[in-house]
JSON list of C-alpha atoms in Angstrom, two decimals:
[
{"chain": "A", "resi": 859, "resn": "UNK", "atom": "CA", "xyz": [1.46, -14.55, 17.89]},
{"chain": "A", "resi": 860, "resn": "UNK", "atom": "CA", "xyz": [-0.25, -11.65, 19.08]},
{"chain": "A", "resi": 861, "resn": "UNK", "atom": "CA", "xyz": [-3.87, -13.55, 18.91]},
{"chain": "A", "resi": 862, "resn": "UNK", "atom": "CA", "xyz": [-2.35, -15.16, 22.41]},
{"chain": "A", "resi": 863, "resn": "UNK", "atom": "CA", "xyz": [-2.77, -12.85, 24.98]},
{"chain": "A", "resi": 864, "resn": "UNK", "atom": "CA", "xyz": [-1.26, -14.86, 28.26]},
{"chain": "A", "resi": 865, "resn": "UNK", "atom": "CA", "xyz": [0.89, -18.18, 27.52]},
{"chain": "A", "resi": 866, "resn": "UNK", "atom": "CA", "xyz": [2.30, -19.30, 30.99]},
{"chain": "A", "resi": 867, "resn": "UNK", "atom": "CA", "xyz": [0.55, -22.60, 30.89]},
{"chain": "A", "resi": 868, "resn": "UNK", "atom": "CA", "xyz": [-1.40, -24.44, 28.19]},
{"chain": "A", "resi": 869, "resn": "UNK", "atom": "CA", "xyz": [-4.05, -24.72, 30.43]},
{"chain": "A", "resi": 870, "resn": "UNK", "atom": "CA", "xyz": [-4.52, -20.91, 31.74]},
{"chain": "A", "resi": 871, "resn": "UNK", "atom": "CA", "xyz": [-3.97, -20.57, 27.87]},
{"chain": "A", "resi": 872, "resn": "UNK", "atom": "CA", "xyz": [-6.48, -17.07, 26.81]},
{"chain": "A", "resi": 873, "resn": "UNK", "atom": "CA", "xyz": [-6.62, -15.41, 23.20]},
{"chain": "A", "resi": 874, "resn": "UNK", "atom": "CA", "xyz": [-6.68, -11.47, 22.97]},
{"chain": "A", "resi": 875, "resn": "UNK", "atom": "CA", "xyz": [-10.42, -10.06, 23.02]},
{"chain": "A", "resi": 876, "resn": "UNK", "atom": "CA", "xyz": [-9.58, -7.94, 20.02]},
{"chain": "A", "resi": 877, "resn": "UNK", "atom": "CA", "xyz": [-9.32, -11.33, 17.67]},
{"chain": "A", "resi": 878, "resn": "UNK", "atom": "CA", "xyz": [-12.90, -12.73, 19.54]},
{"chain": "A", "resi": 879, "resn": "UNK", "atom": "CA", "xyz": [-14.97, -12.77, 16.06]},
{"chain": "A", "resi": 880, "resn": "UNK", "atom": "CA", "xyz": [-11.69, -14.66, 14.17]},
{"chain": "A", "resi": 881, "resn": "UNK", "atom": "CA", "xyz": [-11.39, -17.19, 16.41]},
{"chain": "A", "resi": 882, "resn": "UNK", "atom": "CA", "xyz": [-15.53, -17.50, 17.28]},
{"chain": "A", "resi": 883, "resn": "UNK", "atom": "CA", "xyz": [-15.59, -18.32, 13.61]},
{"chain": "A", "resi": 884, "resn": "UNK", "atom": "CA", "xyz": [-12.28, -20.66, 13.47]},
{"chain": "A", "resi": 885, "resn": "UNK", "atom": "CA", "xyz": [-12.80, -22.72, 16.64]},
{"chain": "A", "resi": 886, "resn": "UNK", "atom": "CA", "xyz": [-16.58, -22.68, 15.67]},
{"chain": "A", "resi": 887, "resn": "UNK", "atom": "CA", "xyz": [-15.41, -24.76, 12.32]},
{"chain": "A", "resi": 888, "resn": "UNK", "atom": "CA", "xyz": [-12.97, -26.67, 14.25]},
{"chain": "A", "resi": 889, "resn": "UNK", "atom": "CA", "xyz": [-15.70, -27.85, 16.12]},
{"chain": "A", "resi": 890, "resn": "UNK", "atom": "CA", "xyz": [-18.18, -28.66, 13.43]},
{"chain": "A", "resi": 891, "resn": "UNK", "atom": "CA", "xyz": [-15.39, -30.25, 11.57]},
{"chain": "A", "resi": 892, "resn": "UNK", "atom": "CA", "xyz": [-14.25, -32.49, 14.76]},
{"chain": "A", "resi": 893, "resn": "UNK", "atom": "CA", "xyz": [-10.58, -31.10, 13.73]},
{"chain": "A", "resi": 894, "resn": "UNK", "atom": "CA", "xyz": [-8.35, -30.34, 16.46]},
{"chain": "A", "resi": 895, "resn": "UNK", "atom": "CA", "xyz": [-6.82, -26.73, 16.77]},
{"chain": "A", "resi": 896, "resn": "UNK", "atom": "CA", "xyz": [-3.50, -26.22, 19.06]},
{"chain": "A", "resi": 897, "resn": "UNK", "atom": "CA", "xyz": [-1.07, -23.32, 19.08]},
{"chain": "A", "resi": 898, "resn": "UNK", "atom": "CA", "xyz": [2.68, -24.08, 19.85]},
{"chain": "A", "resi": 899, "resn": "UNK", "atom": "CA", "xyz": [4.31, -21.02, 20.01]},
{"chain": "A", "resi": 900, "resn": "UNK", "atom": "CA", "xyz": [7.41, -22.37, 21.30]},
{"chain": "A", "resi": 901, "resn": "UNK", "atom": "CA", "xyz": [9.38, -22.61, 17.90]},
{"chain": "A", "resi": 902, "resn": "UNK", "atom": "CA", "xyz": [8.34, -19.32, 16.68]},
{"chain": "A", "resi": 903, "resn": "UNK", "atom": "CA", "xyz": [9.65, -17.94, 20.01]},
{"chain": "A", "resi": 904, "resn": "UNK", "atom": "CA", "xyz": [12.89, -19.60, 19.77]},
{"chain": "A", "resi": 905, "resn": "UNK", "atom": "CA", "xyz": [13.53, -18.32, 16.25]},
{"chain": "A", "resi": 906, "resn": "UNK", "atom": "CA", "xyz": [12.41, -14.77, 17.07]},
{"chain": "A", "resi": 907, "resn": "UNK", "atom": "CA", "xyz": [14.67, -13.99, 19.74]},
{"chain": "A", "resi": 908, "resn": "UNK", "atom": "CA", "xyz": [17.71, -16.31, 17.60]},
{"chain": "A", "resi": 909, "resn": "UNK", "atom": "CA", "xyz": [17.44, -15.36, 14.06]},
{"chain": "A", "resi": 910, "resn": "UNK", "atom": "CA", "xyz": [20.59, -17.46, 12.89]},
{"chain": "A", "resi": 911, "resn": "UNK", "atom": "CA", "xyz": [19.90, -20.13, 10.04]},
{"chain": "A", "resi": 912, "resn": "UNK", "atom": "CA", "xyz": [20.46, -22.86, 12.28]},
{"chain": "A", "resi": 913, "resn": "UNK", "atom": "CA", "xyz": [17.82, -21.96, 14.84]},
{"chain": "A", "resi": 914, "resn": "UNK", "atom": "CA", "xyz": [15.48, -22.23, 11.70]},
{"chain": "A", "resi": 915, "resn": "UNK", "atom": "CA", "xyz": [16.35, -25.48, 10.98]},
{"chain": "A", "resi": 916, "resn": "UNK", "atom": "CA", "xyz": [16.05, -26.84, 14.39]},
{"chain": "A", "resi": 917, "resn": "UNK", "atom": "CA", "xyz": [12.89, -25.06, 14.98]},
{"chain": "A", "resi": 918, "resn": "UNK", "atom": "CA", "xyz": [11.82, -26.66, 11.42]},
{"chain": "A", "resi": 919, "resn": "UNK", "atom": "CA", "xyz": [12.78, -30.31, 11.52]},
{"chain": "A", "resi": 920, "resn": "UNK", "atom": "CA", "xyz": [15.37, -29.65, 9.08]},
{"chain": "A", "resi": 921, "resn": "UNK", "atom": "CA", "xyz": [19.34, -30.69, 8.88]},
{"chain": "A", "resi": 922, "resn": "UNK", "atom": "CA", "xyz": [21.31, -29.40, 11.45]},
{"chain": "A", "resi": 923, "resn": "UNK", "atom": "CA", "xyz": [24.13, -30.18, 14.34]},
{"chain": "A", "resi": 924, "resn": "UNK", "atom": "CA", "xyz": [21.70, -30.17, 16.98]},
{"chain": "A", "resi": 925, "resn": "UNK", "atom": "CA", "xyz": [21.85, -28.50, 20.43]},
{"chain": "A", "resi": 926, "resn": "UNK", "atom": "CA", "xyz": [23.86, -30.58, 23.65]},
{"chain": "A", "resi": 927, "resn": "UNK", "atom": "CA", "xyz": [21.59, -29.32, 27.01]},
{"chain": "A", "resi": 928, "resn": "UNK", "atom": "CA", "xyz": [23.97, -28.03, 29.18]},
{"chain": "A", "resi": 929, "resn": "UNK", "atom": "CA", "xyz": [22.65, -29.75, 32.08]},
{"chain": "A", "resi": 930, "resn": "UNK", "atom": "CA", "xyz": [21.81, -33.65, 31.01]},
{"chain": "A", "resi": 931, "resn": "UNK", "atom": "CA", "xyz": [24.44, -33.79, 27.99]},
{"chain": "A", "resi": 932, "resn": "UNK", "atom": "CA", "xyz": [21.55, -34.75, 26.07]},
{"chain": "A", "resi": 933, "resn": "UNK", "atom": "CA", "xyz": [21.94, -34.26, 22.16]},
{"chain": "A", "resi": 934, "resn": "UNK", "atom": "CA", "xyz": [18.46, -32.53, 20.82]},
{"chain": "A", "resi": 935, "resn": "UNK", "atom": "CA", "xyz": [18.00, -32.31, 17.04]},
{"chain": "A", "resi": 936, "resn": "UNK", "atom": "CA", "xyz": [15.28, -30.47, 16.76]},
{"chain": "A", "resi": 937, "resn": "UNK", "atom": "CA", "xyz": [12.43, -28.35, 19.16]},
{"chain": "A", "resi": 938, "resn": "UNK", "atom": "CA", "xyz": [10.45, -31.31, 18.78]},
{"chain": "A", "resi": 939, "resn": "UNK", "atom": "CA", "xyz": [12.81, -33.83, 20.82]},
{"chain": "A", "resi": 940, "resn": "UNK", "atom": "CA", "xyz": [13.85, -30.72, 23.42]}
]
């Protein structure tokens, strides 16, 4: 993830200058290609900073018990429906 330099908002979204030529050349095929290109750090950051098995599964649509939000009672099953 370090090609992402600030990730507060999608929007204010900016890449680190150091990995300018890579992504020039990516988003440059992206665009002759008409194929979208999105980052969504979001699982990777979840597993990083909770390494256990089950965070990988939620994080990667797999089987698992799912998480209850403390707040709403609502039953996630994966990072997808949170």
């Amino acid at each position: 993830m370090g090609v992402l330099k600030q990730l507060e908002r999608s929007s204010s979204g900016r890449f680190d200058p150091s990995y300018e030529d890579l992504m020039k050349g990516l988003l440059g095929f992206n665009n002759a290609t008409a194929s979208p290109f999105a980052i969504i750090p979001y699982p990777y950051f979840a597993y990083r900073s909770d390494t256990r098995p089950e965070t990988l599964a939620f994080c990667l649509f797999q089987s698992n018990v799912g998480r209850v939000d403390g707040n709403t009672r609502i039953k996630y099953m994966n990072m997808f429906d949170a």
